[in-house]
PDB file of C-alpha atoms in Angstrom:
ATOM      1  CA  MET A  63      74.946 113.000 165.198  1.00 69.00           C
ATOM      2  CA  VAL A  64      73.698 115.627 162.711  1.00 84.00           C
ATOM      3  CA  THR A  65      72.266 114.208 159.124  1.00 91.00           C
ATOM      4  CA  LEU A  66      72.993 116.575 156.477  1.00 95.00           C
ATOM      5  CA  ARG A  67      70.336 114.569 154.122  1.00 96.00           C
ATOM      6  CA  LEU A  68      69.264 118.077 153.468  1.00 96.00           C
ATOM      7  CA  GLN A  69      71.955 119.731 152.781  1.00 96.00           C
ATOM      8  CA  LYS A  70      73.623 117.253 150.429  1.00 97.00           C
ATOM      9  CA  ARG A  71      70.492 117.308 148.396  1.00 97.00           C
ATOM     10  CA  LEU A  72      70.625 121.085 148.185  1.00 97.00           C
ATOM     11  CA  ALA A  73      74.377 121.322 147.722  1.00 97.00           C
ATOM     12  CA  ALA A  74      74.025 118.008 144.403  1.00 97.00           C
ATOM     13  CA  SER A  75      71.032 120.536 143.135  1.00 97.00           C
ATOM     14  CA  VAL A  76      73.263 123.826 142.983  1.00 97.00           C
ATOM     15  CA  LEU A  77      76.475 122.050 141.744  1.00 96.00           C
ATOM     16  CA  GLY A  78      74.666 120.361 139.213  1.00 96.00           C
ATOM     17  CA  CYS A  79      75.903 116.843 139.899  1.00 96.00           C
ATOM     18  CA  GLY A  80      74.904 113.932 142.048  1.00 96.00           C
ATOM     19  CA  LYS A  81      74.439 113.241 145.328  1.00 96.00           C
ATOM     20  CA  ARG A  82      77.720 111.064 145.784  1.00 96.00           C
ATOM     21  CA  LYS A  83      79.623 113.675 144.622  1.00 97.00           C
ATOM     22  CA  VAL A  84      79.177 116.389 147.422  1.00 97.00           C
ATOM     23  CA  TRP A  85      81.515 116.826 149.689  1.00 97.00           C
ATOM     24  CA  LEU A  86      80.687 118.158 152.796  1.00 96.00           C
ATOM     25  CA  ASP A  87      83.398 119.097 155.364  1.00 95.00           C
ATOM     26  CA  PRO A  88      83.096 116.664 158.678  1.00 95.00           C
ATOM     27  CA  ASN A  89      84.772 119.939 160.650  1.00 94.00           C
ATOM     28  CA  GLU A  90      82.242 122.040 160.261  1.00 93.00           C
ATOM     29  CA  VAL A  91      79.195 119.852 160.427  1.00 95.00           C
ATOM     30  CA  GLN A  92      77.864 122.535 163.121  1.00 94.00           C
ATOM     31  CA  GLU A  93      77.712 125.582 160.472  1.00 94.00           C
ATOM     32  CA  ILE A  94      76.529 123.347 157.641  1.00 96.00           C
ATOM     33  CA  SER A  95      73.691 121.952 159.361  1.00 95.00           C
ATOM     34  CA  LEU A  96      72.848 125.443 159.754  1.00 95.00           C
ATOM     35  CA  ALA A  97      72.481 125.631 155.981  1.00 95.00           C
ATOM     36  CA  ASN A  98      68.479 125.089 155.146  1.00 94.00           C
ATOM     37  CA  SER A  99      68.400 126.732 152.046  1.00 96.00           C
ATOM     38  CA  ARG A 100      69.981 127.223 148.234  1.00 97.00           C
ATOM     39  CA  HIS A 101      71.332 130.232 149.130  1.00 97.00           C
ATOM     40  CA  ASN A 102      72.922 129.509 152.211  1.00 96.00           C
ATOM     41  CA  ILE A 103      74.673 126.034 150.433  1.00 97.00           C
ATOM     42  CA  ARG A 104      75.956 128.331 147.903  1.00 97.00           C
ATOM     43  CA  LYS A 105      77.417 130.657 150.662  1.00 96.00           C
ATOM     44  CA  LEU A 106      78.983 127.707 152.173  1.00 96.00           C
ATOM     45  CA  VAL A 107      80.099 126.563 148.432  1.00 96.00           C
ATOM     46  CA  SER A 108      82.351 129.726 147.818  1.00 96.00           C
ATOM     47  CA  ASP A 109      83.818 129.266 151.554  1.00 95.00           C
ATOM     48  CA  GLY A 110      84.876 125.897 150.425  1.00 95.00           C
ATOM     49  CA  TYR A 111      83.311 123.989 153.051  1.00 96.00           C
ATOM     50  CA  VAL A 112      80.915 122.127 150.464  1.00 97.00           C
ATOM     51  CA  ILE A 113      83.070 120.841 147.471  1.00 97.00           C
ATOM     52  CA  ARG A 114      81.834 118.681 144.137  1.00 97.00           C
ATOM     53  CA  LYS A 115      84.204 115.880 144.177  1.00 97.00           C
ATOM     54  CA  PRO A 116      86.467 115.062 141.031  1.00 96.00           C
ATOM     55  CA  GLN A 117      85.228 113.158 138.518  1.00 93.00           C
ATOM     56  CA  VAL A 118      87.050 109.168 138.729  1.00 93.00           C
ATOM     57  CA  VAL A 119      89.358 108.171 136.365  1.00 94.00           C
ATOM     58  CA  HIS A 120      88.623 105.767 134.113  1.00 95.00           C
ATOM     59  CA  SER A 121      91.598 104.784 132.393  1.00 96.00           C
ATOM     60  CA  ARG A 122      91.890 103.349 128.822  1.00 97.00           C
ATOM     61  CA  ALA A 123      95.847 102.344 129.404  1.00 98.00           C
ATOM     62  CA  ARG A 124      95.433  98.950 129.686  1.00 97.00           C
ATOM     63  CA  ILE A 125      92.726  99.368 126.998  1.00 98.00           C
ATOM     64  CA  ARG A 126      95.103 100.447 124.882  1.00 98.00           C
ATOM     65  CA  LYS A 127      97.826  97.985 125.039  1.00 98.00           C
ATOM     66  CA  THR A 128      95.255  94.980 124.331  1.00 97.00           C
ATOM     67  CA  LEU A 129      94.592  96.638 121.350  1.00 97.00           C
ATOM     68  CA  ALA A 130      97.943  97.415 120.306  1.00 98.00           C
ATOM     69  CA  ALA A 131      98.950  93.511 121.045  1.00 98.00           C
ATOM     70  CA  LYS A 132      95.692  92.792 118.980  1.00 97.00           C
ATOM     71  CA  ARG A 133      96.999  95.103 116.115  1.00 97.00           C
ATOM     72  CA  ILE A 134      99.992  92.895 115.926  1.00 97.00           C
ATOM     73  CA  GLY A 135      98.192  89.598 116.462  1.00 96.00           C
ATOM     74  CA  ARG A 136      98.051  89.043 119.762  1.00 97.00           C
ATOM     75  CA  HIS A 137      94.929  87.624 121.395  1.00 96.00           C
ATOM     76  CA  THR A 138      93.144  86.672 118.362  1.00 95.00           C
ATOM     77  CA  GLY A 139      93.175  83.106 117.948  1.00 96.00           C
ATOM     78  CA  PRO A 140      90.482  80.476 117.596  1.00 96.00           C
ATOM     79  CA  GLY A 141      89.864  80.574 121.533  1.00 96.00           C
ATOM     80  CA  LYS A 142      89.330  84.347 120.903  1.00 95.00           C
ATOM     81  CA  ARG A 143      86.355  84.420 118.405  1.00 96.00           C
ATOM     82  CA  ARG A 144      82.972  84.393 118.908  1.00 96.00           C
ATOM     83  CA  GLY A 145      81.291  84.824 116.038  1.00 96.00           C
ATOM     84  CA  THR A 146      81.425  83.232 112.603  1.00 96.00           C
ATOM     85  CA  ARG A 147      84.332  84.344 109.945  1.00 95.00           C
ATOM     86  CA  ASP A 148      81.446  86.242 107.979  1.00 97.00           C
ATOM     87  CA  ALA A 149      80.135  88.140 111.176  1.00 97.00           C
ATOM     88  CA  ARG A 150      83.691  88.973 111.972  1.00 95.00           C
ATOM     89  CA  LEU A 151      84.222  90.417 108.538  1.00 96.00           C
ATOM     90  CA  PRO A 152      81.747  90.311 106.044  1.00 98.00           C
ATOM     91  CA  GLU A 153      82.547  88.649 102.531  1.00 97.00           C
ATOM     92  CA  LYS A 154      80.521  91.774 101.342  1.00 97.00           C
ATOM     93  CA  VAL A 155      82.563  94.419 102.755  1.00 98.00           C
ATOM     94  CA  THR A 156      85.648  92.929 101.640  1.00 97.00           C
ATOM     95  CA  TRP A 157      84.045  92.762  98.088  1.00 98.00           C
ATOM     96  CA  MET A 158      83.271  96.424  98.228  1.00 98.00           C
ATOM     97  CA  ARG A 159      86.389  97.485  99.385  1.00 97.00           C
ATOM     98  CA  ARG A 160      87.729  95.494  96.409  1.00 98.00           C
ATOM     99  CA  GLN A 161      85.490  96.514  93.702  1.00 98.00           C
ATOM    100  CA  ARG A 162      86.222 100.362  94.969  1.00 98.00           C
ATOM    101  CA  VAL A 163      90.162  99.704  94.943  1.00 98.00           C
ATOM    102  CA  LEU A 164      89.480  98.622  91.402  1.00 98.00           C
ATOM    103  CA  ARG A 165      87.645 100.459  90.005  1.00 98.00           C
ATOM    104  CA  HIS A 166      89.392 103.890  91.602  1.00 98.00           C
ATOM    105  CA  MET A 167      92.439 102.330  89.528  1.00 97.00           C
ATOM    106  CA  LEU A 168      90.644 101.842  86.195  1.00 97.00           C
ATOM    107  CA  ARG A 169      89.015 105.604  86.698  1.00 97.00           C
ATOM    108  CA  LYS A 170      93.019 107.265  87.191  1.00 97.00           C
ATOM    109  CA  TYR A 171      94.544 105.313  84.153  1.00 97.00           C
ATOM    110  CA  ARG A 172      91.507 106.318  81.801  1.00 97.00           C
ATOM    111  CA  GLU A 173      92.075 110.071  83.066  1.00 97.00           C
ATOM    112  CA  ALA A 174      95.342 108.995  82.362  1.00 97.00           C
ATOM    113  CA  LYS A 175      94.821 108.090  79.151  1.00 95.00           C
ATOM    114  CA  LYS A 176      96.539 104.758  79.806  1.00 94.00           C
ATOM    115  CA  VAL A 177      93.532 102.820  78.842  1.00 94.00           C
ATOM    116  CA  ASP A 178      91.011 103.958  76.063  1.00 94.00           C
ATOM    117  CA  ARG A 179      87.175 104.071  77.196  1.00 95.00           C
ATOM    118  CA  HIS A 180      87.211 100.418  75.003  1.00 95.00           C
ATOM    119  CA  LEU A 181      89.615  98.723  77.441  1.00 95.00           C
ATOM    120  CA  TYR A 182      87.895 100.820  80.545  1.00 97.00           C
ATOM    121  CA  ARG A 183      84.610  99.566  79.711  1.00 97.00           C
ATOM    122  CA  GLU A 184      86.094  95.915  79.471  1.00 96.00           C
ATOM    123  CA  LEU A 185      88.393  95.717  82.376  1.00 97.00           C
ATOM    124  CA  TYR A 186      85.220  97.430  84.735  1.00 98.00           C
ATOM    125  CA  ALA A 187      82.892  94.660  83.366  1.00 98.00           C
ATOM    126  CA  ARG A 188      85.863  92.158  84.271  1.00 97.00           C
ATOM    127  CA  CYS A 189      86.294  93.410  87.375  1.00 97.00           C
ATOM    128  CA  LYS A 190      82.775  93.039  87.917  1.00 97.00           C
ATOM    129  CA  GLY A 191      82.727  89.633  87.116  1.00 97.00           C
ATOM    130  CA  ASN A 192      85.554  88.827  90.034  1.00 97.00           C
ATOM    131  CA  VAL A 193      88.955  88.445  87.492  1.00 96.00           C
ATOM    132  CA  PHE A 194      91.286  90.264  89.639  1.00 97.00           C
ATOM    133  CA  LYS A 195      91.863  89.814  93.002  1.00 95.00           C
ATOM    134  CA  ASN A 196      94.005  93.077  93.520  1.00 96.00           C
ATOM    135  CA  LYS A 197      95.343  96.074  91.697  1.00 97.00           C
ATOM    136  CA  ARG A 198      98.499  94.042  91.169  1.00 97.00           C
ATOM    137  CA  VAL A 199      97.048  91.083  89.167  1.00 97.00           C
ATOM    138  CA  LEU A 200      94.800  93.916  87.036  1.00 97.00           C
ATOM    139  CA  MET A 201      97.816  95.989  86.308  1.00 96.00           C
ATOM    140  CA  GLU A 202      99.290  92.814  85.054  1.00 97.00           C
ATOM    141  CA  TYR A 203      96.707  91.994  82.484  1.00 97.00           C
ATOM    142  CA  ILE A 204      96.415  96.091  81.073  1.00 96.00           C
ATOM    143  CA  HIS A 205     100.192  95.860  80.354  1.00 95.00           C
ATOM    144  CA  LYS A 206      99.615  92.296  78.635  1.00 96.00           C
ATOM    145  CA  ALA A 207      96.685  93.661  77.378  1.00 94.00           C
ATOM    146  CA  LYS A 208      98.388  96.828  75.740  1.00 93.00           C
ATOM    147  CA  ALA A 209     101.573  94.887  74.431  1.00 94.00           C
ATOM    148  CA  GLU A 210      99.429  92.604  72.568  1.00 93.00           C
ATOM    149  CA  ALA A 211      97.181  95.456  71.216  1.00 90.00           C
ATOM    150  CA  GLN A 212     100.300  96.698  70.026  1.00 91.00           C
ATOM    151  CA  ARG A 213     101.763  93.007  68.502  1.00 93.00           C
ATOM    152  CA  GLU A 214      98.965  93.320  66.721  1.00 92.00           C
ATOM    153  CA  LYS A 215      98.802  96.577  65.628  1.00 90.00           C
ATOM    154  CA  THR A 216     102.181  96.449  64.386  1.00 92.00           C
ATOM    155  CA  MET A 217     101.213  93.145  62.947  1.00 93.00           C
ATOM    156  CA  ALA A 218      98.711  95.044  60.817  1.00 92.00           C
ATOM    157  CA  ASP A 219     100.915  97.971  60.078  1.00 91.00           C
ATOM    158  CA  GLN A 220     103.341  95.406  58.569  1.00 93.00           C
ATOM    159  CA  TYR A 221     100.920  93.047  56.280  1.00 93.00           C
ATOM    160  CA  GLU A 222      99.359  96.256  55.441  1.00 92.00           C
ATOM    161  CA  ALA A 223     102.552  97.710  54.255  1.00 92.00           C
ATOM    162  CA  LEU A 224     103.508  94.052  52.539  1.00 93.00           C
ATOM    163  CA  ARG A 225     100.273  94.092  50.407  1.00 93.00           C
ATOM    164  CA  ALA A 226     101.265  97.482  49.340  1.00 93.00           C
ATOM    165  CA  LYS A 227     104.483  96.552  48.416  1.00 93.00           C
ATOM    166  CA  ASN A 228     103.199  93.675  46.457  1.00 94.00           C
ATOM    167  CA  LYS A 229     100.299  95.153  44.698  1.00 93.00           C
ATOM    168  CA  ALA A 230     103.099  98.226  43.509  1.00 92.00           C
ATOM    169  CA  ALA A 231     105.225  94.986  42.684  1.00 93.00           C
ATOM    170  CA  ARG A 232     102.409  93.730  40.492  1.00 93.00           C
ATOM    171  CA  GLU A 233     101.785  97.102  38.554  1.00 92.00           C
ATOM    172  CA  ARG A 234     105.456  97.173  37.571  1.00 92.00           C
ATOM    173  CA  LYS A 235     105.261  94.264  36.299  1.00 92.00           C
ATOM    174  CA  ALA A 236     101.483  94.625  34.431  1.00 91.00           C
ATOM    175  CA  VAL A 237     103.388  97.631  32.864  1.00 91.00           C
ATOM    176  CA  ARG A 238     106.511  96.011  31.764  1.00 91.00           C
ATOM    177  CA  GLN A 239     104.287  93.397  30.663  1.00 90.00           C
ATOM    178  CA  GLU A 240     102.282  95.703  28.372  1.00 89.00           C
ATOM    179  CA  GLN A 241     105.279  97.541  27.198  1.00 89.00           C
ATOM    180  CA  ARG A 242     107.220  93.997  26.257  1.00 88.00           C
ATOM    181  CA  ARG A 243     103.915  93.418  24.343  1.00 87.00           C
ATOM    182  CA  ALA A 244     103.691  97.053  22.872  1.00 86.00           C
ATOM    183  CA  GLY A 245     107.371  96.654  21.691  1.00 85.00           C
ATOM    184  CA  GLU A 246     106.667  93.121  19.568  1.00 84.00           C
ATOM    185  CA  VAL A 247     103.801  94.388  18.315  1.00 84.00           C
ATOM    186  CA  ALA A 248     105.532  97.365  16.867  1.00 83.00           C
ATOM    187  CA  ALA A 249     108.661  94.988  15.743  1.00 82.00           C
ATOM    188  CA  GLU A 250     106.119  92.428  13.743  1.00 82.00           C
ATOM    189  CA  LYS A 251     104.904  95.709  12.211  1.00 80.00           C
ATOM    190  CA  VAL A 252     107.768  96.591  10.713  1.00 81.00           C
ATOM    191  CA  VAL A 253     108.855  92.845   9.804  1.00 77.00           C
ATOM    192  CA  GLY A 254     105.693  93.304   7.856  1.00 72.00           C
ATOM    193  CA  THR A 255     106.538  96.141   6.135  1.00 69.00           C
ATOM    194  CA  GLY A 256     109.748  95.481   5.299  1.00 58.00           C
ATOM    195  CA  PRO A 257     110.604  95.067   1.088  1.00 58.00           C
ATOM    196  CA  ASP A 258     109.546  92.330  -0.955  1.00 56.00           C
ATOM    197  CA  LYS A 259     111.597  89.445  -1.762  1.00 53.00           C
ATOM    198  CA  LYS A 260     112.087  87.896  -5.173  1.00 52.00           C
ATOM    199  CA  MET A 261     111.399  84.093  -5.724  1.00 48.00           C
TER     200      MET A 261
END
């Protein structure tokens, strides 16, 4: 039995792979054993006596199947969990995600003129203070705050209109009283300057 250790090493060097990936044709052992240089090995490669074996398939089909099952909640029970809850999904990560979602929503509302800068600043601080747990709660709060502000504005306008109306009524009443007093004074003067009666 001829040893082809040298040829295998040279072939691996020529083909740019490991020795385990080199296939030497068992029917051409004599001819291969005569090749003692890289030049000869290249000739054998071109003739097809020395071949680089194909890559071994490392299939991910089973892994994909398992991941698809995990996505719908399989294989994730208490017996499969190794880390703590905080290690598996840190609270800081969930906090950052929530803050980014809420702040993005606030920015969008401010740019769309749905909230003014004062309400925006107040809501931003409330978000940071952990008042809103998700977008829906924040949206409801914004609607309530806007409705309350509108109601207060309407009430203030009504109160102002009522004040103006009462003020106008008071002014009219004062004018009427002044006219009445002026009329009474004129009547007294007319009575005082009438013809003298003999006793």
